[in-house]
Each structure stands twice: as C-alpha cells, then as structure tokens.
Coordinates of C-alpha atoms and ligand atoms in Angstrom, one line a residue:
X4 CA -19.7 8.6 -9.1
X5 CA -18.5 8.6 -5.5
X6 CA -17.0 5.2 -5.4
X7 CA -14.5 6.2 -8.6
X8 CA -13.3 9.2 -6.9
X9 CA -9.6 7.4 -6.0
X10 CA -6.4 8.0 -7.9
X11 CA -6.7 7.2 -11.4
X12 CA -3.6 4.8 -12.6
X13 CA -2.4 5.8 -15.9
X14 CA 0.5 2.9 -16.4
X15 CA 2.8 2.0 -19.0
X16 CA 0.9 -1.2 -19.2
X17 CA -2.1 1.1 -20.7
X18 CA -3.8 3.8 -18.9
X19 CA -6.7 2.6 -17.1
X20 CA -9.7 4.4 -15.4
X21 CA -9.7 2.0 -12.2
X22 CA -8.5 4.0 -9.1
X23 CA -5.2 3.0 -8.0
X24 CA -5.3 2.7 -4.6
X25 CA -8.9 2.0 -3.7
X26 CA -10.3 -1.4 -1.0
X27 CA -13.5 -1.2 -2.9
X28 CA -12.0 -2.2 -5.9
X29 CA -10.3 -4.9 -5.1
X30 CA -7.6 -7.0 -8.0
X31 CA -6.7 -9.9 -6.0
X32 CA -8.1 -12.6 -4.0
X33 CA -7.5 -11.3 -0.1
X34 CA -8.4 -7.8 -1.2
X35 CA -12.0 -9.0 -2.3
X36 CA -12.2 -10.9 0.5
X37 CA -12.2 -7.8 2.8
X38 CA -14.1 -5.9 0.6
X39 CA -16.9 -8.3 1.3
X40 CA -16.8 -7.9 4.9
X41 CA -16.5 -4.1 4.2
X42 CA -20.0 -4.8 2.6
X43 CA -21.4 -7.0 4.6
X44 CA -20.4 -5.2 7.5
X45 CA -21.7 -1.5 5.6
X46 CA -25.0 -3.4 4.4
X47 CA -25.6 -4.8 8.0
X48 CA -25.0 -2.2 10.4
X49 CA -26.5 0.6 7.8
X50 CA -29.9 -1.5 8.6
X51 CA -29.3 -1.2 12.4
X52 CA -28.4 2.2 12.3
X53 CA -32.0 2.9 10.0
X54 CA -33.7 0.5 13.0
X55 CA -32.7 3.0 15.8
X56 CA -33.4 6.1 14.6
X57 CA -36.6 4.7 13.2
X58 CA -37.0 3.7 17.1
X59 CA -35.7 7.1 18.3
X60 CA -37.9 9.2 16.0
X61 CA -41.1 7.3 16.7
X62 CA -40.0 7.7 20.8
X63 CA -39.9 11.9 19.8
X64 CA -43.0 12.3 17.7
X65 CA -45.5 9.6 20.3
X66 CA -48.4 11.3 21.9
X67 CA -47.6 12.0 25.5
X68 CA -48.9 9.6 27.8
X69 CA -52.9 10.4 29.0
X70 CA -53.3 12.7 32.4
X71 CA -54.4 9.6 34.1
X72 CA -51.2 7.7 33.7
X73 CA -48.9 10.4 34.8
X74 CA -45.9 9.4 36.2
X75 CA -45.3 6.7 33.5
X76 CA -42.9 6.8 31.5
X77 CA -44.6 4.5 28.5
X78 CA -47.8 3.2 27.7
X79 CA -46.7 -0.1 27.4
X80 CA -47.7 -2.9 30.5
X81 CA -44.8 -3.8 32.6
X82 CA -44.0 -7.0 31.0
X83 CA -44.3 -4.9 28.1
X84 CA -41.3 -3.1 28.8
X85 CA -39.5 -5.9 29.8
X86 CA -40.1 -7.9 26.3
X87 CA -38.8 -4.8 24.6
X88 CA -35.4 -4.5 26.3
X89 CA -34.4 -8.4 26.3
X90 CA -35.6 -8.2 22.6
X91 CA -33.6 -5.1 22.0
X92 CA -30.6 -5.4 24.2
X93 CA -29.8 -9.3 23.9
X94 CA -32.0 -11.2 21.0
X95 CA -31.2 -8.2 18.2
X96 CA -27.6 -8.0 19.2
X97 CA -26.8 -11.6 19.3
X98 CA -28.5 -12.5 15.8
X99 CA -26.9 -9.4 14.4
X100 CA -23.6 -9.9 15.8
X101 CA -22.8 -13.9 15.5
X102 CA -23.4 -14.6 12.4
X103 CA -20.8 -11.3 11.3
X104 CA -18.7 -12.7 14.2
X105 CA -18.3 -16.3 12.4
X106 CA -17.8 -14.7 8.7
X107 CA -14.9 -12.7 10.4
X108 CA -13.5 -15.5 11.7
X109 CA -13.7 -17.8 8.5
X110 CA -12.0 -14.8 6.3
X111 CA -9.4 -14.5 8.4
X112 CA -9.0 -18.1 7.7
X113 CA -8.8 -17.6 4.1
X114 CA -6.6 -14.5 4.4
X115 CA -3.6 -16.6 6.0
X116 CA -0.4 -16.4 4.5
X117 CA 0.9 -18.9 2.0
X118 CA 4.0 -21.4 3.4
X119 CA 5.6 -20.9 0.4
X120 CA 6.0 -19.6 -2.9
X121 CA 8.0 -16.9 -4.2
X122 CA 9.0 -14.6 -1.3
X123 CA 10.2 -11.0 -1.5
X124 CA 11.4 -9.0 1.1
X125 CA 10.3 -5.4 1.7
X126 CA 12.1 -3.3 3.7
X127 CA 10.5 0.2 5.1
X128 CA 12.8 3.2 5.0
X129 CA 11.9 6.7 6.1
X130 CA 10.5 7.0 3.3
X131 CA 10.8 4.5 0.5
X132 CA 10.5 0.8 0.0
X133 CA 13.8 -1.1 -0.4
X134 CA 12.9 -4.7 -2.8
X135 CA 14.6 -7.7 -3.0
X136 CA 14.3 -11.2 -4.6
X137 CA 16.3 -13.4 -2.1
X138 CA 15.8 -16.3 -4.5
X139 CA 17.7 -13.9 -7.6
X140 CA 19.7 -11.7 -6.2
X141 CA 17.5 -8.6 -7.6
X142 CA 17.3 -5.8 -5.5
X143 CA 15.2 -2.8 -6.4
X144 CA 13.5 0.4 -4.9
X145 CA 10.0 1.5 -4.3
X146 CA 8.6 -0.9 -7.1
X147 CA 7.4 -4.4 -7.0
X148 CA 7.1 -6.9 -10.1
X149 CA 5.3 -9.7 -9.7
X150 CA 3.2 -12.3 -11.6
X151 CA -0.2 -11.9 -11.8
X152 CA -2.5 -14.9 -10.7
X153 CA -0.1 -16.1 -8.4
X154 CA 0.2 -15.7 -4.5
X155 CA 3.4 -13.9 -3.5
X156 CA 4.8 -14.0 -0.3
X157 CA 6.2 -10.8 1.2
X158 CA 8.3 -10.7 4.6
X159 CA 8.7 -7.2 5.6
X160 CA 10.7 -5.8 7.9
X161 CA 11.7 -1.6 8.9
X162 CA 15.1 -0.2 8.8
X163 CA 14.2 2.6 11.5
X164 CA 10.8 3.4 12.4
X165 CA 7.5 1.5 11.9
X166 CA 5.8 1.5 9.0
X167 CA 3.0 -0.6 7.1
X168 CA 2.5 -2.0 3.8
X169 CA -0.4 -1.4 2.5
X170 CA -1.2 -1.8 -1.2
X171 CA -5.5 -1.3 -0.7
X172 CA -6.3 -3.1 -3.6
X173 CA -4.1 -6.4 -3.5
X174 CA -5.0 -6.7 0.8
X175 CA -5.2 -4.9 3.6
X176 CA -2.0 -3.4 5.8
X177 CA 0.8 -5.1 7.8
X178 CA 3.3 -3.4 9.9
X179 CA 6.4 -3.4 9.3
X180 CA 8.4 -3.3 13.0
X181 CA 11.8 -2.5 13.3
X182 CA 13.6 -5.5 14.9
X183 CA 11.0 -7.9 13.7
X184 CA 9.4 -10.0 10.3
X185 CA 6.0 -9.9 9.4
X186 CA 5.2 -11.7 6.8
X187 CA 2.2 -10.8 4.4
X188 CA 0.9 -11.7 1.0
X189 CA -0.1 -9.9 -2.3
X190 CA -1.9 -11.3 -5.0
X191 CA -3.4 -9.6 -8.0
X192 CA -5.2 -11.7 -10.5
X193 CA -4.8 -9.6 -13.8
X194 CA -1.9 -7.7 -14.9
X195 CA -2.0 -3.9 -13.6
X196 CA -0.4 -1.5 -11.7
X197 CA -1.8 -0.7 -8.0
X198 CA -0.5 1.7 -6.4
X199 CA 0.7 0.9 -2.2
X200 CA 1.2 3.7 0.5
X201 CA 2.7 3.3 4.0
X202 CA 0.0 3.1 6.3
X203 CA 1.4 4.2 9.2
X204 CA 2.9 7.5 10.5
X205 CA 6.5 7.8 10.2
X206 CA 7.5 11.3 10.3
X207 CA 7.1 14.2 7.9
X208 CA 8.1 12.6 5.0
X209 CA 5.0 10.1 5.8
X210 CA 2.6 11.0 3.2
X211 CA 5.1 10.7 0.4
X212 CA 6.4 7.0 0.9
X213 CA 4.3 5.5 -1.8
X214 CA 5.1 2.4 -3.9
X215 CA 4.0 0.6 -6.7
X216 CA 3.1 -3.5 -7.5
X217 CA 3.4 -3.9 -11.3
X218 CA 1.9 -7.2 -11.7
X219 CA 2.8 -8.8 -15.2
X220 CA 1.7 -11.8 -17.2
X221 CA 3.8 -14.6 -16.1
X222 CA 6.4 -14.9 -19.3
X223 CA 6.8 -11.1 -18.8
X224 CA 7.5 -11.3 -15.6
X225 CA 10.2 -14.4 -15.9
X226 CA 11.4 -12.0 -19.2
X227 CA 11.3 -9.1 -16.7
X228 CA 13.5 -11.4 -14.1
X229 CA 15.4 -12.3 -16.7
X230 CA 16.5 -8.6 -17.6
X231 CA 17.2 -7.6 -13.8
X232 CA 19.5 -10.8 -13.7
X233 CA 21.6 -9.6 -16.5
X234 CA 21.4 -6.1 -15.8
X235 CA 23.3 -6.9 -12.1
X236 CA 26.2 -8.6 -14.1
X237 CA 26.9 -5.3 -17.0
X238 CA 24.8 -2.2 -16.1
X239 CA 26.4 0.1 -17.8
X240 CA 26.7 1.2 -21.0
X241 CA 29.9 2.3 -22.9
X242 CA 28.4 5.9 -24.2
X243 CA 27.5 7.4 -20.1
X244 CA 31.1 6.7 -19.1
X245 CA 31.7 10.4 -17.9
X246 CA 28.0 10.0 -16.2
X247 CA 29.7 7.2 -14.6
X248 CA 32.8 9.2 -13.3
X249 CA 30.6 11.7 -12.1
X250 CA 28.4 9.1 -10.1
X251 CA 31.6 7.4 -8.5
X252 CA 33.3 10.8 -7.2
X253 CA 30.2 12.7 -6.7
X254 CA 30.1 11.7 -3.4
X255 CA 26.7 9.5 -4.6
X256 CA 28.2 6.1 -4.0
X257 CA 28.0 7.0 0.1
X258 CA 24.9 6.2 0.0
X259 CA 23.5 4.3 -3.2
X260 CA 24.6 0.8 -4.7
X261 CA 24.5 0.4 -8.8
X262 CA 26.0 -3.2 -9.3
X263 CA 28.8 -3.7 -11.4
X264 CA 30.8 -0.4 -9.8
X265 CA 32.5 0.0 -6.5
X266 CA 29.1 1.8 -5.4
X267 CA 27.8 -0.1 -2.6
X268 CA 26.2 2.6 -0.1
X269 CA 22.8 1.2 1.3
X270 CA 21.5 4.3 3.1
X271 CA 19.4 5.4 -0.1
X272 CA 17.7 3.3 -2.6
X273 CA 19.6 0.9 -4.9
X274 CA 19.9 2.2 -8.6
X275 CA 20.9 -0.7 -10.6
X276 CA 18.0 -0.6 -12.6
X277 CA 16.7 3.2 -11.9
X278 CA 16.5 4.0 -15.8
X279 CA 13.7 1.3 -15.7
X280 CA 11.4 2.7 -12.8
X281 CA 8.5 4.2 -13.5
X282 CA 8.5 6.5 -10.6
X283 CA 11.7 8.3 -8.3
X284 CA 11.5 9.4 -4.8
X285 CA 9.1 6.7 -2.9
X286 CA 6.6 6.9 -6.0
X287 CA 6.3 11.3 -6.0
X288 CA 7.3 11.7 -9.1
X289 CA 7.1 10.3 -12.6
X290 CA 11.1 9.0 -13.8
X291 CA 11.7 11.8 -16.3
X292 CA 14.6 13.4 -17.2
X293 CA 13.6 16.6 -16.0
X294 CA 12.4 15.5 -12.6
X295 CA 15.7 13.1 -11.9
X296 CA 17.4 16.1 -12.5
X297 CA 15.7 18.3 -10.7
X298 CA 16.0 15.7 -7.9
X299 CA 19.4 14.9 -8.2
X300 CA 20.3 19.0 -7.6
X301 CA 17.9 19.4 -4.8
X302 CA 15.7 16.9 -3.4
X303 CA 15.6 18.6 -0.5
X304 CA 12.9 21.3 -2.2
X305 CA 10.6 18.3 -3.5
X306 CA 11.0 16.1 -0.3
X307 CA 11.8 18.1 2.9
X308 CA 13.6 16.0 5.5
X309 CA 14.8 13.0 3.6
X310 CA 18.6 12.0 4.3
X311 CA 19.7 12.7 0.5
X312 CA 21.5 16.3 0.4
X313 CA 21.5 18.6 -2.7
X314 CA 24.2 17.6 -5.1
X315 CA 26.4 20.6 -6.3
X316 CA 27.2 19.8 -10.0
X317 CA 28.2 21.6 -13.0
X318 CA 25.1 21.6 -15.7
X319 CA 27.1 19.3 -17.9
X320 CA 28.3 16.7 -14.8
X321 CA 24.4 17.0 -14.2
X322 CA 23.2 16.1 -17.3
X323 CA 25.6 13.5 -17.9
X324 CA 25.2 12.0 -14.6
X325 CA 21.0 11.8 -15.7
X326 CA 22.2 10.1 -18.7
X327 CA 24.2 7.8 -16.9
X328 CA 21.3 7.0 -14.6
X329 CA 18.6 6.8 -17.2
X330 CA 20.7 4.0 -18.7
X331 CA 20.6 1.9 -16.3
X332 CA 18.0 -0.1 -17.5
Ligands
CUA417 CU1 6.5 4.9 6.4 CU2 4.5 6.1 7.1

C-alpha cells in the first residue's frame, strides 16, 4: 500500500512494521493533530479541485453558442453570468475557506508548548544532535529517551548553522537558529522508536543528520535515567584499560568528552554512553563493531565533510579502542 511505503523501524524494543518517519502515522498527540488538518485539508480541497475541472471540462465539451447569438461568449442571461461569478468567486471561497481557517487556528491552539515538565535541550550540529537533561546532568548524542505518555519539552538551539527538528511522527518541525531558543514539544503515547531528521538544509552532510526518540514505559525510562546517572560517575570498565590509553593519546579527547576521564572536547558528540546507542554517526549507521571500527579509521569515506579526521591506528590500538568504546554502556 502507498501510505506504508516510509522507512520501516526495526528497534530493539521489537521490530515493527510502522514506518519510522511518516506524518500520516502519527504516535503522539500534536502529530495527530496535524495529520487531521493534513486530511481535512486533502479531503477538502481534493473536492474543489474535482469541482473545477468538472467546471472546466463541461466549459470544453458545451455546444457552441447558436449562429444567432454570435458574439456571446455564453448562453447564460446577463444576470446569469453575474450569479455565477459572485457564487463562484466569493460565496464558494468563503464557505470553503472559514471554516478550515477557524480549525487552523484552534489546532494551533492545542499545539502550544507545555510551561513545564521535563525539558531537554537539543542542540543542532553539522550534522548530529547533541542531548542533554539539564535537570540530570545526562548528556548524550543523536538519541532521545523519553517517557511515553508524557509531554516533553524540548528547547533547541544550533551550534553553527540552522537546522530543524523534525521527528514527523511525534509533531511537525522547528528550527533550530543559531543565536536563538525555540522551544518545541514531543510526545509519543506508546513506547517506540521514531525516527527524526533535520528538516532543513545545512550543507552536504544534510541528508545524513538523522536522530532517533526512543520513547520508554515510564519505570524504564526512570531505570534508563537511573543507568545514565551512574554511568557519568564510573564509565569504565577495568578489562578496556589499554582501549582507554588509546582513547586519551589518540588525539580523540580534542574533540569528544567520555565522563570520568580528562576527555572533555565538545566539538564531536559526547561518548559516555556510546556502547549503549543504537545508532553512530547522526543515526547512518547501526552501533556495531564492525561499523564503529570502520568509522573510527575513516569516517571521512562514510560521511564526506564532517569535522572528524581518519584516525591512524595500529589494528590492535583499533580494536581495543572499539572495545573500550563498546563498553561504555
Ligand atoms: Cu541539519 Cu539539515
């Protein structure tokens, strides 16, 4: 069927045969809310369109107008003529138009942002999504948790260029504006995994800036806050220490942060918790061994044009830096 023809989501939380990133499938409250105008809208102006060309095809196929009334343009008497454009030009627009003019505004009413509630704060990066939980100190990459049934505020702001959040199933976009905050909402009322993608144009790297919302029952999330807390006082375990070495001298703590350590770069993406992330590289790729270490050694030749330079290591420094990585979880 047409309609199921988006990305299919096959998540750790099961795999699923609802598209990932589709508006006509909404999982949340402000997402069905503009899928109904999308309908509404659809359903309403499909009839206009049918109305017209049932007009214009009637106006081809009429019988000419008799000899004797050449010169006229119709066959209809003056006031005729004058009936059909008020009727057609003011009276069809108006009904059509008011009544979708006052269910616009009265969504738009219902799609405000909550005052409060749990906030996050996304920033845009060219190109991948930097997370944190100002209320826990959790700060994570280019994946947001959050529990289901409940209305989450986002504030969203752009490290360099503008971007937009825009996770189709859970609402509609936002900007994100360097120099500014936006804030936005997400709410998705079962547990899932929908899939986000900027929805703006930020340079080459534009297409791949994906992102995920992994929305979990409410004691998995608090377990799942729970484990991020912990995880930012002793990430790392004893058995990855050469990893470890290898992460601290490699030249990869310029740019990236892994609490715990002396790493505190924030040009790339935060790895405290990278050995739990279902995806690397702005949502590209799927966090296996193979592709972090592909990545690692040159993510230049899966991402062209992203700051992060190839990463000359010996095969055993490699894999024991992967290790290292993967247990950070
Ligand atoms: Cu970020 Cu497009």
């Amino acid at each position: 069927m047409i309609l199921r023809t988006g990305l299919i989501a096959v998540s750790a939380l099961g795999e699923t045969s609802e598209p990932a990133q589709s508006m006509i499938h909404p999982a949340g409250p402000a997402a069905a809310e503009i899928a109904r105008i999308w309908w509404v809208m659809l359903v309403a102006f499909t009839a206009v369109f049918a109305l017209v060309l049932t007009l214009l095809i009637y106006a081809v196929l009429r019988r000419p107008p008799h000899k004797a009334d050449a010169g006229r343009e119709t066959n209809l008497p003056p006031w005729g003529r004058t009936w059909f454009i008020v009727a057609g030009g003011v009276v069809l627009p108006i009904l059509v138009l008011t009544p979708l003019y006052i269910d616009s505004l009265s969504a738009s009413g219902r799609l405000r942002t909550p005052k409060e509630g749990l906030t996050i704060r996304v920033v845009g990066h060219m190109w991948w999504w930097e997370v944190r939980y100002p209320d826990s100190g959790i700060i994570t990459a280019n994946e947001i948790h959050i529990p289901a049934g409940k209305a989450v505020r986002l504030e969203l702001a752009s490290a360099d260029v503008i971007h937009s959040f825009w996770v189709p199933r859970l609402h509609g976009k936002r900007d994100m504006i360097p120099g500014r905050e936006n804030v936005f909402w997400v709410q998705a009322d079962e547990p899932g995994v929908y899939r986000g993608q900027c929805g703006e144009y930020c340079g080459t790297q534009h297409a791949n800036m994906a992102l995920e919302v992994i929305a979990l029952a409410p004691e998995d999330y608090d377990a799942w806050l729970e484990s991020q807390k912990s995880l930012r006082m002793a990430p790392t375990a004893p058995d990855t220490e050469r990893g470890r070495q290898v992460f601290l001298t490699a030249g990869c703590k310029q740019c990236h942060a892994i609490a715990g350590t002396d790493a505190v770069g924030n040009a790339g993406p935060d790895l405290t918790n990278l050995g739990s992330r279902r995806m690397i590289g702005g949502a590209l790729l799927p966090n296996t061994r193979g592709n972090l270490s592909g990545w690692i050694a040159d993510p230049q030749g899966i991402k062209p044009g992203i700051k992060m330079p190839r990463t000359y290591l010996k095969a055993e420094d490699l894999q024991a830096l992967v290790s290292y990585l993967e247990s950070l979880k």
